[in-house]
Tab-separated table of C-alpha atoms in Angstrom:
chain	number	residue	atom	x	y	z
A	1	MET	CA	-30.771	16.736	-9.673
A	2	ARG	CA	-32.855	14.867	-7.100
A	3	MET	CA	-31.545	12.291	-4.618
A	4	THR	CA	-32.709	9.407	-6.857
A	5	GLU	CA	-30.628	10.671	-9.768
A	6	LEU	CA	-27.638	11.381	-7.511
A	7	SER	CA	-27.803	7.766	-6.355
A	8	GLN	CA	-28.048	6.458	-9.923
A	9	ARG	CA	-25.220	8.607	-11.251
A	10	SER	CA	-22.872	7.892	-8.353
A	11	GLY	CA	-23.814	4.236	-7.916
A	12	VAL	CA	-24.169	4.870	-4.171
A	13	PRO	CA	-27.426	3.663	-2.522
A	14	ILE	CA	-29.703	6.391	-1.098
A	15	PRO	CA	-29.412	5.264	2.570
A	16	THR	CA	-25.604	5.423	2.269
A	17	ILE	CA	-25.795	8.936	0.784
A	18	ARG	CA	-28.044	10.024	3.680
A	19	TYR	CA	-25.549	8.497	6.128
A	20	TYR	CA	-22.656	10.430	4.533
A	21	ILE	CA	-24.679	13.665	4.811
A	22	ARG	CA	-25.482	12.982	8.492
A	23	GLU	CA	-21.780	12.275	9.200
A	24	GLY	CA	-20.754	15.507	7.495
A	25	LEU	CA	-18.880	13.797	4.649
A	26	LEU	CA	-21.182	15.195	1.979
A	27	PRO	CA	-22.753	18.686	2.040
A	28	SER	CA	-26.579	18.778	2.097
A	29	GLY	CA	-28.338	19.609	-1.154
A	30	GLN	CA	-30.107	22.907	-1.849
A	31	PHE	CA	-33.549	22.700	-0.255
A	32	THR	CA	-36.364	23.563	-2.677
A	33	SER	CA	-39.090	22.625	-0.186
A	34	PRO	CA	-38.920	21.341	3.423
A	35	ASN	CA	-38.430	17.737	2.295
A	36	GLN	CA	-36.995	18.131	-1.190
A	37	ALA	CA	-33.384	18.986	-2.003
A	38	THR	CA	-31.404	19.221	-5.236
A	39	TYR	CA	-27.829	18.140	-5.810
A	40	ASP	CA	-25.223	18.995	-8.434
A	41	ASP	CA	-22.053	17.619	-10.047
A	42	SER	CA	-19.957	18.566	-7.021
A	43	HIS	CA	-21.973	15.985	-5.036
A	44	VAL	CA	-21.327	13.293	-7.652
A	45	ARG	CA	-17.574	14.018	-7.581
A	46	ARG	CA	-17.484	14.118	-3.775
A	47	LEU	CA	-19.275	10.744	-3.602
A	48	ALA	CA	-16.756	9.198	-6.013
A	49	LEU	CA	-13.913	10.549	-3.845
A	50	ILE	CA	-15.496	9.146	-0.665
A	51	ARG	CA	-15.933	5.724	-2.305
A	52	ALA	CA	-12.306	5.741	-3.427
A	53	MET	CA	-11.139	6.480	0.115
A	54	VAL	CA	-13.465	3.962	1.770
A	55	GLU	CA	-13.310	1.099	-0.738
A	56	VAL	CA	-9.858	1.331	-2.261
A	57	GLY	CA	-8.099	3.128	0.599
A	58	GLU	CA	-10.005	1.220	3.314
A	59	MET	CA	-10.263	4.456	5.304
A	60	SER	CA	-12.806	4.635	8.125
A	61	ILE	CA	-15.757	7.042	7.899
A	62	ALA	CA	-14.236	8.910	10.860
A	63	ALA	CA	-10.923	9.375	9.018
A	64	VAL	CA	-12.711	10.583	5.869
A	65	GLY	CA	-14.741	13.045	7.959
A	66	LYS	CA	-11.580	14.382	9.610
A	67	LEU	CA	-10.020	14.899	6.192
A	68	PHE	CA	-12.946	16.948	4.895
A	69	ARG	CA	-12.979	19.082	8.043
A	70	HIS	CA	-9.376	20.134	7.266
A	71	LEU	CA	-10.571	21.343	3.878
A	72	GLU	CA	-13.406	23.355	5.372
A	73	THR	CA	-11.023	25.315	7.614
A	74	LYS	CA	-10.594	28.072	5.047
A	75	GLY	CA	-8.063	30.853	5.218
A	76	GLY	CA	-5.273	28.610	6.450
A	77	ASP	CA	-1.899	28.171	4.818
A	78	GLU	CA	-2.244	25.974	1.719
A	79	PHE	CA	0.934	23.987	2.387
A	80	VAL	CA	-0.223	23.232	5.952
A	81	THR	CA	-3.735	22.212	4.822
A	82	LEU	CA	-2.432	19.927	2.070
A	83	GLY	CA	-0.095	18.391	4.662
A	84	LEU	CA	-2.984	17.731	7.059
A	85	VAL	CA	-4.981	16.136	4.260
A	86	GLN	CA	-2.055	13.883	3.419
A	87	TYR	CA	-1.481	12.983	7.097
A	88	SER	CA	-5.113	11.952	7.507
A	89	LEU	CA	-4.599	9.328	4.766
A	90	THR	CA	-1.913	7.624	6.828
A	91	ARG	CA	-2.974	5.026	9.323
A	92	GLU	CA	-1.137	5.532	12.628
A	93	LEU	CA	1.378	2.839	13.571
A	94	SER	CA	3.769	3.119	16.472
A	95	PRO	CA	7.106	1.391	16.839
A	96	SER	CA	8.000	0.026	20.303
A	97	ASP	CA	9.325	2.567	22.769
A	98	ASP	CA	12.682	0.861	23.063
A	99	SER	CA	13.221	0.763	19.311
A	100	ASP	CA	15.961	2.808	17.659
A	101	ALA	CA	13.959	2.713	14.419
A	102	VAL	CA	12.707	6.305	14.861
A	103	THR	CA	16.313	7.528	14.968
A	104	ARG	CA	17.212	5.393	11.971
A	105	VAL	CA	14.372	6.955	9.970
A	106	ARG	CA	15.453	10.456	11.034
A	107	ASP	CA	19.032	9.678	9.963
A	108	LEU	CA	17.830	8.326	6.626
A	109	LEU	CA	15.766	11.460	5.927
A	110	ASP	CA	18.697	13.709	6.926
A	111	GLN	CA	20.992	11.780	4.670
A	112	LEU	CA	18.525	12.030	1.780
A	113	GLY	CA	18.104	15.737	2.563
A	114	TRP	CA	14.300	15.489	2.487
A	115	ARG	CA	12.345	18.276	4.171
A	116	VAL	CA	9.696	16.475	6.226
A	117	ASN	CA	7.682	17.741	9.184
A	118	ASP	CA	8.320	15.958	12.505
A	119	HIS	CA	4.591	15.270	12.763
A	120	ASN	CA	4.224	13.456	9.449
A	121	PRO	CA	2.777	10.080	10.575
A	122	ALA	CA	4.530	8.338	7.663
A	123	ARG	CA	7.702	8.644	9.783
A	124	SER	CA	6.294	6.263	12.391
A	125	VAL	CA	4.901	3.918	9.749
A	126	LEU	CA	8.355	3.717	8.193
A	127	ALA	CA	9.955	3.261	11.628
A	128	THR	CA	7.513	0.445	12.487
A	129	THR	CA	8.308	-1.252	9.179
A	130	VAL	CA	12.051	-0.926	9.758
A	131	GLU	CA	11.674	-2.312	13.283
A	132	THR	CA	9.566	-5.248	12.077
A	133	LEU	CA	11.993	-6.134	9.270
A	134	ASP	CA	14.784	-6.045	11.804
A	135	ARG	CA	12.891	-8.264	14.240
A	136	LEU	CA	12.003	-10.760	11.495
A	137	GLY	CA	15.629	-10.963	10.397
A	138	TYR	CA	15.109	-9.328	6.991
A	139	ASP	CA	18.079	-6.976	7.111
A	140	ASP	CA	18.605	-7.683	3.415
A	141	LEU	CA	15.305	-5.971	2.565
A	142	LEU	CA	16.376	-3.019	4.734
A	143	GLY	CA	19.404	-2.827	2.458
A	144	LEU	CA	17.008	-1.889	-0.358
A	145	LEU	CA	15.681	1.135	1.570
A	146	ASP	CA	17.729	3.578	-0.528
A	147	ARG	CA	16.352	2.137	-3.755
A	148	TYR	CA	12.798	2.301	-2.434
A	149	ALA	CA	13.444	5.924	-1.398
A	150	ALA	CA	14.825	6.844	-4.816
A	151	ALA	CA	11.827	5.257	-6.577
A	152	ALA	CA	9.409	7.000	-4.186
A	153	HIS	CA	11.026	10.395	-4.789
A	154	GLU	CA	11.018	10.040	-8.549
A	155	LEU	CA	7.308	9.186	-8.540
A	156	ALA	CA	6.589	11.968	-6.016
A	157	GLU	CA	8.085	14.576	-8.356
A	158	ALA	CA	5.629	13.591	-11.077
A	159	GLU	CA	2.714	13.312	-8.607
A	160	VAL	CA	3.295	16.731	-7.043
A	161	ASP	CA	3.545	18.264	-10.526
A	162	LEU	CA	0.108	16.854	-11.349
A	163	MET	CA	-1.281	18.047	-8.021
A	164	LEU	CA	-0.003	21.616	-8.433
A	165	ALA	CA	-1.249	21.761	-12.025
A	166	ARG	CA	-4.783	21.803	-10.584
A	167	GLU	CA	-6.490	25.049	-9.605
A	168	GLY	CA	-7.792	25.688	-6.105
A	169	LEU	CA	-7.294	24.072	-2.734
A	170	ASP	CA	-10.149	21.549	-3.088
A	171	ASN	CA	-8.860	20.171	-6.369
A	172	ARG	CA	-5.295	20.023	-5.106
A	173	ALA	CA	-6.450	18.254	-1.944
A	174	GLY	CA	-8.400	15.816	-4.136
A	175	ALA	CA	-5.185	15.098	-6.033
A	176	VAL	CA	-3.329	14.475	-2.752
A	177	VAL	CA	-6.008	11.957	-1.762
A	178	VAL	CA	-6.065	10.256	-5.150
A	179	THR	CA	-2.282	10.001	-5.618
A	180	GLY	CA	-2.057	8.770	-2.031
A	181	VAL	CA	-4.837	6.187	-1.871
A	182	LEU	CA	-5.091	5.075	-5.507
A	183	GLY	CA	-1.350	5.503	-6.064
A	184	ASP	CA	-0.645	3.070	-3.212
A	185	ALA	CA	-3.111	0.516	-4.611
A	186	MET	CA	-1.765	0.899	-8.158
A	187	LEU	CA	1.854	0.519	-7.094
A	188	SER	CA	1.116	-2.421	-4.809
A	189	ALA	CA	-0.695	-4.244	-7.630
A	190	LEU	CA	2.077	-3.480	-10.140
A	191	ARG	CA	4.723	-4.736	-7.692
A	192	ARG	CA	2.852	-8.060	-7.293
A	193	LEU	CA	2.575	-8.435	-11.075
A	194	ALA	CA	6.231	-7.497	-11.611
A	195	GLN	CA	7.367	-9.930	-8.901
A	196	GLU	CA	5.480	-12.730	-10.631
A	197	ASP	CA	7.075	-11.821	-13.954
A	198	VAL	CA	10.597	-11.782	-12.503
A	199	THR	CA	9.994	-15.035	-10.590
A	200	ALA	CA	8.580	-16.734	-13.704
A	201	ARG	CA	11.591	-15.693	-15.769
A	202	THR	CA	13.942	-17.074	-13.121
A	203	LEU	CA	12.183	-20.304	-12.085
A	204	ARG	CA	10.583	-21.070	-15.467
A	205	PRO	CA	12.946	-19.589	-18.033
A	206	THR	CA	12.015	-22.163	-20.696
A	207	LYS	CA	8.539	-20.712	-21.047
A	208	THR	CA	9.819	-17.592	-22.776
A	209	THR	CA	8.284	-17.488	-26.227
A	210	LYS	CA	9.333	-15.881	-29.456
A	211	THR	CA	6.891	-13.005	-29.060
A	212	ARG	CA	8.887	-11.787	-26.069
A	213	SER	CA	12.256	-11.701	-27.739
A	214	THR	CA	12.628	-7.937	-27.361
A	215	SER	CA	14.003	-8.133	-23.822
A	216	PRO	CA	10.887	-6.988	-21.975
A	217	ARG	CA	12.679	-6.770	-18.617
A	218	ARG	CA	15.013	-4.105	-19.886
A	219	LYS	CA	12.146	-2.382	-21.708
A	220	ALA	CA	9.975	-2.296	-18.590
A	221	ALA	CA	12.750	-1.005	-16.358
A	222	LYS	CA	13.773	1.755	-18.777
B	1	MET	CA	10.672	-23.034	25.963
B	2	ARG	CA	7.338	-22.938	27.770
B	3	MET	CA	4.280	-20.929	26.656
B	4	THR	CA	5.113	-18.138	29.143
B	5	GLU	CA	8.550	-17.606	27.621
B	6	LEU	CA	7.158	-17.825	24.075
B	7	SER	CA	4.735	-15.046	24.980
B	8	GLN	CA	7.500	-12.908	26.514
B	9	ARG	CA	9.918	-13.381	23.624
B	10	SER	CA	7.307	-12.757	20.923
B	11	GLY	CA	5.419	-10.013	22.741
B	12	VAL	CA	2.170	-11.817	21.908
B	13	PRO	CA	-0.243	-12.434	24.847
B	14	ILE	CA	-0.878	-16.087	25.791
B	15	PRO	CA	-4.627	-16.070	24.900
B	16	THR	CA	-3.746	-14.732	21.424
B	17	ILE	CA	-1.128	-17.464	20.976
B	18	ARG	CA	-3.704	-20.102	21.967
B	19	TYR	CA	-6.156	-18.566	19.489
B	20	TYR	CA	-3.580	-18.758	16.673
B	21	ILE	CA	-2.934	-22.435	17.524
B	22	ARG	CA	-6.675	-23.187	17.509
B	23	GLU	CA	-7.082	-21.452	14.143
B	24	GLY	CA	-4.188	-23.444	12.677
B	25	LEU	CA	-1.921	-20.400	12.186
B	26	LEU	CA	0.723	-21.684	14.577
B	27	PRO	CA	1.732	-25.347	15.003
B	28	SER	CA	1.180	-26.849	18.461
B	29	GLY	CA	4.222	-27.255	20.682
B	30	GLN	CA	5.844	-30.588	21.520
B	31	PHE	CA	3.818	-32.144	24.352
B	32	THR	CA	5.988	-33.209	27.314
B	33	SER	CA	2.964	-34.116	29.447
B	34	PRO	CA	-0.802	-34.008	28.747
B	35	ASN	CA	-1.030	-30.314	29.650
B	36	GLN	CA	2.520	-29.098	29.104
B	37	ALA	CA	4.089	-28.284	25.728
B	38	THR	CA	7.413	-26.797	24.669
B	39	TYR	CA	8.041	-24.366	21.825
B	40	ASP	CA	11.130	-23.394	19.861
B	41	ASP	CA	12.551	-20.562	17.743
B	42	SER	CA	10.400	-21.519	14.769
B	43	HIS	CA	7.346	-20.582	16.876
B	44	VAL	CA	8.859	-17.189	17.732
B	45	ARG	CA	9.570	-16.487	14.043
B	46	ARG	CA	6.132	-17.681	12.959
B	47	LEU	CA	4.478	-15.397	15.548
B	48	ALA	CA	6.483	-12.403	14.285
B	49	LEU	CA	5.385	-13.205	10.730
B	50	ILE	CA	1.722	-13.481	11.790
B	51	ARG	CA	1.915	-10.131	13.602
B	52	ALA	CA	3.468	-8.486	10.532
B	53	MET	CA	0.651	-9.776	8.346
B	54	VAL	CA	-2.120	-8.882	10.790
B	55	GLU	CA	-0.843	-5.557	12.117
B	56	VAL	CA	1.131	-4.068	9.250
B	57	GLY	CA	-0.611	-5.852	6.390
B	58	GLU	CA	-4.072	-5.660	8.010
B	59	MET	CA	-4.748	-9.195	6.801
B	60	SER	CA	-7.618	-11.126	8.363
B	61	ILE	CA	-6.944	-14.249	10.447
B	62	ALA	CA	-8.781	-16.218	7.748
B	63	ALA	CA	-6.456	-14.882	5.027
B	64	VAL	CA	-3.362	-15.672	7.125
B	65	GLY	CA	-4.673	-19.193	7.761
B	66	LYS	CA	-5.268	-19.727	4.036
B	67	LEU	CA	-1.721	-18.620	3.300
B	68	PHE	CA	-0.177	-21.110	5.728
B	69	ARG	CA	-2.321	-23.927	4.335
B	70	HIS	CA	-0.726	-23.332	0.913
B	71	LEU	CA	2.670	-23.859	2.526
B	72	GLU	CA	1.615	-27.096	4.164
B	73	THR	CA	0.583	-28.613	0.841
B	74	LYS	CA	3.997	-30.168	0.300
B	75	GLY	CA	5.168	-31.749	-2.899
B	76	GLY	CA	3.613	-29.144	-5.135
B	77	ASP	CA	5.451	-27.048	-7.679
B	78	GLU	CA	7.469	-24.322	-5.945
B	79	PHE	CA	6.568	-21.614	-8.464
B	80	VAL	CA	2.853	-22.401	-8.073
B	81	THR	CA	3.041	-22.432	-4.263
B	82	LEU	CA	4.925	-19.134	-4.098
B	83	GLY	CA	2.317	-17.681	-6.453
B	84	LEU	CA	-0.547	-18.849	-4.224
B	85	VAL	CA	1.186	-17.330	-1.193
B	86	GLN	CA	1.551	-14.028	-3.008
B	87	TYR	CA	-2.068	-14.106	-4.233
B	88	SER	CA	-3.353	-14.608	-0.684
B	89	LEU	CA	-1.695	-11.290	0.297
B	90	THR	CA	-3.840	-9.432	-2.208
B	91	ARG	CA	-7.228	-8.243	-1.115
B	92	GLU	CA	-9.822	-9.008	-3.801
B	93	LEU	CA	-11.308	-5.988	-5.570
B	94	SER	CA	-13.557	-6.219	-8.599
B	95	PRO	CA	-14.026	-3.582	-11.255
B	96	SER	CA	-17.581	-3.056	-12.551
B	97	ASP	CA	-18.787	-5.539	-15.145
B	98	ASP	CA	-19.181	-2.899	-17.808
B	99	SER	CA	-15.678	-1.524	-17.320
B	100	ASP	CA	-13.051	-1.867	-20.026
B	101	ALA	CA	-10.358	-1.586	-17.333
B	102	VAL	CA	-9.663	-5.349	-17.336
B	103	THR	CA	-8.837	-5.158	-21.040
B	104	ARG	CA	-6.692	-2.079	-20.483
B	105	VAL	CA	-4.692	-3.897	-17.816
B	106	ARG	CA	-4.258	-6.909	-20.112
B	107	ASP	CA	-3.056	-4.623	-22.904
B	108	LEU	CA	-0.624	-2.879	-20.550
B	109	LEU	CA	0.852	-6.207	-19.385
B	110	ASP	CA	1.152	-7.420	-22.992
B	111	GLN	CA	2.870	-4.214	-23.963
B	112	LEU	CA	5.275	-4.510	-21.027
B	113	GLY	CA	5.824	-8.164	-21.922
B	114	TRP	CA	5.283	-9.298	-18.336
B	115	ARG	CA	4.468	-12.967	-17.759
B	116	VAL	CA	1.549	-12.921	-15.330
B	117	ASN	CA	-1.010	-15.642	-14.598
B	118	ASP	CA	-4.614	-14.794	-15.498
B	119	HIS	CA	-5.633	-15.600	-11.918
B	120	ASN	CA	-3.290	-13.151	-10.212
B	121	PRO	CA	-5.738	-11.016	-8.189
B	122	ALA	CA	-3.446	-7.997	-8.562
B	123	ARG	CA	-4.847	-7.749	-12.112
B	124	SER	CA	-8.303	-6.916	-10.784
B	125	VAL	CA	-6.903	-4.554	-8.139
B	126	LEU	CA	-5.061	-2.672	-10.874
B	127	ALA	CA	-8.173	-2.700	-13.087
B	128	THR	CA	-10.309	-1.329	-10.235
B	129	THR	CA	-7.761	1.421	-9.633
B	130	VAL	CA	-7.655	2.317	-13.322
B	131	GLU	CA	-11.445	2.368	-13.469
B	132	THR	CA	-11.701	4.575	-10.363
B	133	LEU	CA	-9.091	7.057	-11.633
B	134	ASP	CA	-10.992	7.249	-14.875
B	135	ARG	CA	-14.314	7.818	-13.110
B	136	LEU	CA	-12.795	10.510	-10.857
B	137	GLY	CA	-11.348	12.329	-13.875
B	138	TYR	CA	-7.686	11.691	-12.993
B	139	ASP	CA	-6.535	10.626	-16.430
B	140	ASP	CA	-3.304	12.518	-15.783
B	141	LEU	CA	-2.372	10.056	-13.022
B	142	LEU	CA	-3.160	7.206	-15.430
B	143	GLY	CA	-0.558	8.793	-17.698
B	144	LEU	CA	2.032	7.912	-15.051
B	145	LEU	CA	1.154	4.202	-15.192
B	146	ASP	CA	4.251	3.380	-17.273
B	147	ARG	CA	6.528	5.094	-14.757
B	148	TYR	CA	4.855	3.276	-11.866
B	149	ALA	CA	5.295	0.000	-13.766
B	150	ALA	CA	8.977	0.678	-14.445
B	151	ALA	CA	9.621	1.518	-10.772
B	152	ALA	CA	7.693	-1.590	-9.651
B	153	HIS	CA	9.697	-3.836	-11.977
B	154	GLU	CA	13.039	-2.433	-10.908
B	155	LEU	CA	12.203	-3.018	-7.238
B	156	ALA	CA	10.784	-6.480	-8.036
B	157	GLU	CA	14.079	-7.570	-9.586
B	158	ALA	CA	15.890	-6.785	-6.329
B	159	GLU	CA	13.103	-8.305	-4.183
B	160	VAL	CA	12.977	-11.579	-6.113
B	161	ASP	CA	16.786	-11.830	-5.915
B	162	LEU	CA	16.547	-11.579	-2.120
B	163	MET	CA	13.730	-14.100	-2.041
B	164	LEU	CA	15.562	-16.682	-4.170
B	165	ALA	CA	18.757	-16.203	-2.143
B	166	ARG	CA	16.951	-17.940	0.735
B	167	GLU	CA	16.986	-21.713	1.117
B	168	GLY	CA	13.814	-23.786	1.223
B	169	LEU	CA	10.187	-23.159	0.392
B	170	ASP	CA	9.210	-21.849	3.854
B	171	ASN	CA	11.911	-19.197	3.895
B	172	ARG	CA	11.181	-18.161	0.327
B	173	ALA	CA	7.466	-17.927	1.111
B	174	GLY	CA	8.336	-15.831	4.177
B	175	ALA	CA	10.271	-13.477	1.906
B	176	VAL	CA	7.273	-13.220	-0.454
B	177	VAL	CA	5.093	-12.246	2.494
B	178	VAL	CA	7.591	-9.773	3.911
B	179	THR	CA	8.453	-8.041	0.621
B	180	GLY	CA	4.726	-7.922	-0.134
B	181	VAL	CA	3.265	-6.685	3.141
B	182	LEU	CA	6.172	-4.730	4.603
B	183	GLY	CA	7.380	-3.589	1.186
B	184	ASP	CA	3.964	-2.026	0.506
B	185	ALA	CA	3.985	-0.232	3.881
B	186	MET	CA	7.588	0.954	3.429
B	187	LEU	CA	6.986	2.272	-0.064
B	188	SER	CA	3.714	3.948	0.885
B	189	ALA	CA	5.406	5.738	3.808
B	190	LEU	CA	8.373	6.792	1.661
B	191	ARG	CA	6.036	8.144	-1.026
B	192	ARG	CA	4.221	10.289	1.558
B	193	LEU	CA	7.527	11.628	2.885
B	194	ALA	CA	8.878	12.277	-0.614
B	195	GLN	CA	5.661	14.053	-1.642
B	196	GLU	CA	5.979	16.370	1.354
B	197	ASP	CA	9.599	17.096	0.456
B	198	VAL	CA	8.779	17.917	-3.177
B	199	THR	CA	5.755	20.025	-2.158
B	200	ALA	CA	7.818	21.924	0.438
B	201	ARG	CA	10.521	22.708	-2.119
B	202	THR	CA	7.900	23.996	-4.554
B	203	LEU	CA	5.548	25.917	-2.268
B	204	ARG	CA	8.171	27.032	0.291
B	205	PRO	CA	11.420	27.312	-1.669
B	206	THR	CA	12.850	30.032	0.624
B	207	LYS	CA	13.185	27.586	3.494
B	208	THR	CA	16.100	25.783	1.848
B	209	THR	CA	19.092	26.104	4.137
B	210	LYS	CA	22.810	25.964	3.544
B	211	THR	CA	23.089	22.420	4.856
B	212	ARG	CA	21.035	21.242	1.893
B	213	SER	CA	23.090	22.890	-0.809
B	214	THR	CA	24.181	19.590	-2.346
B	215	SER	CA	21.034	19.221	-4.464
B	216	PRO	CA	19.288	16.556	-2.379
B	217	ARG	CA	16.550	16.008	-4.952
B	218	ARG	CA	19.006	14.846	-7.531
B	219	LYS	CA	20.874	12.832	-4.919
B	220	ALA	CA	17.678	11.106	-3.770
B	221	ALA	CA	16.554	10.271	-7.280
B	222	LYS	CA	19.907	8.859	-8.281
């Protein structure tokens, strides 16, 4: 297809597509003449992935570019490449130097028995969160860390199954991006909705109607 | 305490503190002379909360200001105010007009029996996510929506308990902010770490050592 059709099918304006090509986020099309190129379905899919990372995941163009460069380094170890892709989704956050939060996170991971690389940036995000909760006096939320970890691991088992069910490094890396970025957004939204439900049931219990007599809280938490 | 001490104790530079006061994010101190004011612990706590929202939650100053204005509207219904505080944490995202994702989200919430206001912006975030997954061809991840919802609801029950255990609207609103913003960051980090653990166990099973013989996956998912 031509650029015009690529823009229509992807919903991405032509100048933005040209920008992505210049920044190395999207491969050039196949040139059929010096100023005419054709594109295929792989370009449409790549554009959708870029939009998901930029719009839903709020990733910078630089971070998206870095991610795709990991994928282009062929011949590497698949586990290492998938790890680098995942790491590039995580925004760096650093706890204060004098914080013991890094040690607390290491102890938690040891206790859970999780095998996690020392360089996974999610460690420092978790440490920064722990430090901030501590500083704000929300030790009670820190008490829920084990439950958060258990929920995260249960979901991760299903997510990794889906990822490994795909063939080829590119498709598996796509799944890492999607379960990371869209999974975060989905879970965040569902938590907000669930919190409203639980709060409504507690502060406004009288509003329960007959249609909800089948104990939806228990049903939802099953 | 004086401005200098407030800056030292909060770790926030004086010009930033003055900016927050100008923007209405932080109340002025008590004036002891025309150009001398004193601050107290409530200012230190408020600054920590602002930093959590801005740095961890990546909220804009405008969004933080809007949130605090909801709290200052005294005399309103507590459930409504807490809802408005929660809504202001959610970044607006809109699915395409021709998408049936909004209906799918409504059907899901009906099926779960959750009581959620039509104006909760998390509905449109979830709809946008659903639409994007659909467009990217990740229907398999959509198949996990029920498990995500169950995990979200289980965590929400614990989070709302913590929130309601606090006294007074301000402290409860603080808990809504903290469980929202820091809870999202904590869960996102834990999901990344758990995904690496599950992937390592699947792609590199030989690396399991004796110290992890107590079936950590089962333990973590307990």
